[in-house]
PDB file of C-alpha atoms in Angstrom:
ATOM      1  CA  MET A 196       0.045  -0.044   0.091  1.00 45.00           C
ATOM      2  CA  ALA A 197       1.082   3.638  -0.581  1.00 58.00           C
ATOM      3  CA  ASP A 198       1.937   5.814   2.257  1.00 64.00           C
ATOM      4  CA  ALA A 199      -0.256   8.401   3.657  1.00 64.00           C
ATOM      5  CA  PRO A 200       0.231  11.698   1.983  1.00 74.00           C
ATOM      6  CA  ASP A 201       1.738  14.661   3.308  1.00 87.00           C
ATOM      7  CA  LYS A 202      -1.203  17.375   3.154  1.00 91.00           C
ATOM      8  CA  LEU A 203      -4.934  16.474   2.515  1.00 94.00           C
ATOM      9  CA  ARG A 204      -8.130  18.514   1.696  1.00 95.00           C
ATOM     10  CA  VAL A 205      -9.387  19.900   4.775  1.00 96.00           C
ATOM     11  CA  ASP A 206     -12.910  18.374   4.031  1.00 95.00           C
ATOM     12  CA  LYS A 207     -11.764  14.963   3.258  1.00 95.00           C
ATOM     13  CA  TRP A 208      -9.394  14.801   6.932  1.00 96.00           C
ATOM     14  CA  LEU A 209     -12.580  16.093   8.639  1.00 96.00           C
ATOM     15  CA  TRP A 210     -14.457  13.317   7.126  1.00 96.00           C
ATOM     16  CA  HIS A 211     -11.637  10.579   7.391  1.00 95.00           C
ATOM     17  CA  ALA A 212     -11.016  11.749  11.033  1.00 96.00           C
ATOM     18  CA  ARG A 213     -15.206  10.962  11.834  1.00 95.00           C
ATOM     19  CA  PHE A 214     -15.895  14.343  12.793  1.00 95.00           C
ATOM     20  CA  PHE A 215     -18.902  14.602   9.651  1.00 95.00           C
ATOM     21  CA  LYS A 216     -21.208  11.677   8.744  1.00 95.00           C
ATOM     22  CA  THR A 217     -20.589  12.601   5.424  1.00 95.00           C
ATOM     23  CA  ARG A 218     -17.834  14.508   3.085  1.00 95.00           C
ATOM     24  CA  SER A 219     -20.333  16.996   1.733  1.00 96.00           C
ATOM     25  CA  ILE A 220     -21.643  18.316   5.181  1.00 96.00           C
ATOM     26  CA  ALA A 221     -17.927  19.049   6.274  1.00 95.00           C
ATOM     27  CA  ALA A 222     -17.462  20.621   2.908  1.00 96.00           C
ATOM     28  CA  LYS A 223     -20.772  22.844   3.664  1.00 96.00           C
ATOM     29  CA  LEU A 224     -19.198  23.718   7.112  1.00 96.00           C
ATOM     30  CA  VAL A 225     -16.002  24.722   5.504  1.00 96.00           C
ATOM     31  CA  SER A 226     -17.929  26.796   2.776  1.00 96.00           C
ATOM     32  CA  ALA A 227     -19.750  28.699   5.543  1.00 96.00           C
ATOM     33  CA  GLY A 228     -16.743  29.717   6.844  1.00 95.00           C
ATOM     34  CA  LYS A 229     -16.802  27.981  10.186  1.00 95.00           C
ATOM     35  CA  LEU A 230     -13.663  26.508  10.029  1.00 96.00           C
ATOM     36  CA  ARG A 231     -10.327  28.302  10.903  1.00 97.00           C
ATOM     37  CA  VAL A 232      -6.753  26.385  10.557  1.00 96.00           C
ATOM     38  CA  ASN A 233      -4.287  28.086  12.905  1.00 95.00           C
ATOM     39  CA  GLY A 234      -6.636  31.089  13.554  1.00 94.00           C
ATOM     40  CA  GLN A 235      -7.196  31.504  10.093  1.00 96.00           C
ATOM     41  CA  PRO A 236     -10.925  31.614   8.872  1.00 96.00           C
ATOM     42  CA  ILE A 237     -10.843  28.841   5.806  1.00 94.00           C
ATOM     43  CA  ALA A 238     -13.649  28.893   3.343  1.00 93.00           C
ATOM     44  CA  LYS A 239     -12.726  26.536   0.959  1.00 95.00           C
ATOM     45  CA  PRO A 240     -13.040  22.883   1.671  1.00 94.00           C
ATOM     46  CA  ALA A 241      -9.859  22.122  -1.045  1.00 95.00           C
ATOM     47  CA  TYR A 242      -7.203  23.765   1.496  1.00 96.00           C
ATOM     48  CA  THR A 243      -5.107  21.576   2.345  1.00 95.00           C
ATOM     49  CA  VAL A 244      -3.976  20.743   5.771  1.00 96.00           C
ATOM     50  CA  SER A 245      -0.677  19.021   7.211  1.00 95.00           C
ATOM     51  CA  PRO A 246       0.419  17.621  10.493  1.00 95.00           C
ATOM     52  CA  GLU A 247       0.541  19.853  12.974  1.00 95.00           C
ATOM     53  CA  ASP A 248      -2.281  22.130  11.683  1.00 96.00           C
ATOM     54  CA  VAL A 249      -4.678  23.134  14.684  1.00 96.00           C
ATOM     55  CA  LEU A 250      -8.126  23.368  13.484  1.00 96.00           C
ATOM     56  CA  THR A 251     -11.123  25.004  15.093  1.00 95.00           C
ATOM     57  CA  PHE A 252     -14.816  24.704  14.115  1.00 95.00           C
ATOM     58  CA  PRO A 253     -18.318  23.805  15.901  1.00 93.00           C
ATOM     59  CA  GLN A 254     -19.771  20.394  16.097  1.00 89.00           C
ATOM     60  CA  ALA A 255     -23.337  19.997  17.834  1.00 84.00           C
ATOM     61  CA  ARG A 256     -23.103  22.344  20.638  1.00 81.00           C
ATOM     62  CA  ASP A 257     -19.263  22.592  21.100  1.00 86.00           C
ATOM     63  CA  VAL A 258     -16.402  24.072  19.814  1.00 91.00           C
ATOM     64  CA  ARG A 259     -13.955  21.873  18.766  1.00 92.00           C
ATOM     65  CA  VAL A 260     -10.348  22.246  18.628  1.00 95.00           C
ATOM     66  CA  VAL A 261      -7.813  19.420  17.475  1.00 96.00           C
ATOM     67  CA  LYS A 262      -4.350  19.158  16.215  1.00 97.00           C
ATOM     68  CA  VAL A 263      -3.918  17.332  13.054  1.00 96.00           C
ATOM     69  CA  ILE A 264      -1.132  14.626  13.803  1.00 96.00           C
ATOM     70  CA  ALA A 265      -1.411  12.494  10.763  1.00 94.00           C
ATOM     71  CA  MET A 266      -3.118  12.092   7.508  1.00 93.00           C
ATOM     72  CA  GLY A 267      -5.345   9.237   6.817  1.00 89.00           C
ATOM     73  CA  GLU A 268      -5.503   6.805   3.834  1.00 91.00           C
ATOM     74  CA  ARG A 269      -9.265   6.349   4.238  1.00 92.00           C
ATOM     75  CA  ARG A 270     -12.160   6.576   6.562  1.00 93.00           C
ATOM     76  CA  GLY A 271     -11.686   3.726   8.992  1.00 92.00           C
ATOM     77  CA  PRO A 272     -12.771   2.365  12.169  1.00 95.00           C
ATOM     78  CA  ALA A 273     -12.968   5.075  15.176  1.00 93.00           C
ATOM     79  CA  LEU A 274      -9.651   3.975  16.512  1.00 94.00           C
ATOM     80  CA  GLU A 275      -8.218   4.347  13.388  1.00 94.00           C
ATOM     81  CA  ALA A 276      -9.897   7.838  13.254  1.00 95.00           C
ATOM     82  CA  GLN A 277      -9.016   9.027  16.813  1.00 94.00           C
ATOM     83  CA  ALA A 278      -5.172   8.534  15.991  1.00 95.00           C
ATOM     84  CA  LEU A 279      -5.244  11.228  13.369  1.00 95.00           C
ATOM     85  CA  TYR A 280      -5.522  14.167  15.328  1.00 96.00           C
ATOM     86  CA  GLU A 281      -5.268  15.121  19.151  1.00 95.00           C
ATOM     87  CA  ASP A 282      -8.030  16.728  20.979  1.00 93.00           C
ATOM     88  CA  LEU A 283      -6.965  20.056  22.753  1.00 93.00           C
ATOM     89  CA  ALA A 284     -10.058  21.090  24.275  1.00 84.00           C
ATOM     90  CA  PRO A 285     -12.244  18.107  24.618  1.00 77.00           C
ATOM     91  CA  PRO A 286     -16.115  18.640  25.557  1.00 71.00           C
ATOM     92  CA  GLU A 287     -17.200  19.269  28.681  1.00 75.00           C
ATOM     93  CA  PRO A 288     -19.285  16.644  30.280  1.00 76.00           C
ATOM     94  CA  ARG A 289     -22.863  18.228  30.385  1.00 74.00           C
ATOM     95  CA  GLY A 290     -25.482  17.330  33.048  1.00 73.00           C
ATOM     96  CA  ALA A 291     -28.700  15.888  31.882  1.00 72.00           C
ATOM     97  CA  GLU A 292     -30.709  17.212  28.769  1.00 70.00           C
ATOM     98  CA  PRO A 293     -33.443  19.746  29.978  1.00 71.00           C
ATOM     99  CA  GLN A 294     -36.814  17.735  29.687  1.00 72.00           C
ATOM    100  CA  ALA A 295     -39.466  18.807  27.317  1.00 64.00           C
ATOM    101  CA  PRO A 296     -42.403  20.870  29.074  1.00 62.00           C
ATOM    102  CA  ARG A 297     -45.052  18.626  30.606  1.00 61.00           C
ATOM    103  CA  TYR A 298     -48.725  19.232  30.580  1.00 56.00           C
ATOM    104  CA  ASP A 299     -49.790  21.067  34.193  1.00 63.00           C
ATOM    105  CA  GLY A 300     -53.169  20.476  33.826  1.00 67.00           C
ATOM    106  CA  GLY A 301     -53.848  24.133  32.790  1.00 72.00           C
ATOM    107  CA  GLY A 302     -54.527  25.067  28.807  1.00 77.00           C
ATOM    108  CA  ARG A 303     -57.749  23.958  27.063  1.00 81.00           C
ATOM    109  CA  PRO A 304     -60.633  22.922  29.178  1.00 76.00           C
ATOM    110  CA  THR A 305     -62.242  19.308  29.214  1.00 82.00           C
ATOM    111  CA  LYS A 306     -65.919  18.957  27.953  1.00 87.00           C
ATOM    112  CA  LYS A 307     -66.659  18.214  32.070  1.00 85.00           C
ATOM    113  CA  ASP A 308     -64.848  21.585  32.972  1.00 82.00           C
ATOM    114  CA  ARG A 309     -66.830  23.277  30.183  1.00 82.00           C
ATOM    115  CA  ARG A 310     -70.447  22.374  31.274  1.00 86.00           C
ATOM    116  CA  ALA A 311     -69.359  23.079  34.783  1.00 84.00           C
ATOM    117  CA  TRP A 312     -68.120  26.424  33.799  1.00 80.00           C
ATOM    118  CA  GLN A 313     -71.276  27.219  31.579  1.00 84.00           C
ATOM    119  CA  GLN A 314     -73.489  26.028  34.696  1.00 84.00           C
ATOM    120  CA  THR A 315     -71.905  28.393  37.217  1.00 80.00           C
ATOM    121  CA  ARG A 316     -72.453  31.259  34.535  1.00 75.00           C
ATOM    122  CA  SER A 317     -76.167  30.461  33.644  1.00 73.00           C
ATOM    123  CA  ASP A 318     -76.689  30.487  37.570  1.00 68.00           C
ATOM    124  CA  MET A 319     -75.507  34.063  37.486  1.00 62.00           C
ATOM    125  CA  VAL A 320     -77.631  35.586  34.683  1.00 59.00           C
ATOM    126  CA  GLU A 321     -80.663  34.182  36.380  1.00 57.00           C
TER     127      GLU A 321
END
C-alpha cells in the first residue's frame, strides 16, 4: 500500500477523522466559513492541511479544537480515526438534557370543565 500523503483536503480529513458523517457535510461547514486553520478562517473545502495544523470548528453544541497528527488513507474505524488528531479542548461533560415541558393540567378545558363553567354562568344570569 502507498504511504499516507503529506497533505490532504480539509473536508476529506474531517471526514476521515469521523467528525462528520459525510464529506459533503464537512464541505458545507468549511464553505460557510465556520472552520479556522491555525487561527485563520478558511472558506474553501479544497484547502490542504498537514500535520501540526490546529483546526477549530463547531460540532453539534460544542466548539472543537483539534491538532492534526497524521493524514488518513481512508475513513476507517473509530480507533483509526482517533489516531489522526489530538483533542486540545475536549468537550465538557454535560448534565442531563432539559426535559420537554410537561402538561401541568392547565390549558384547554375538557368538556366536563366547560359544562361546569357554563352551569355556574347560567346560575349567575338568572
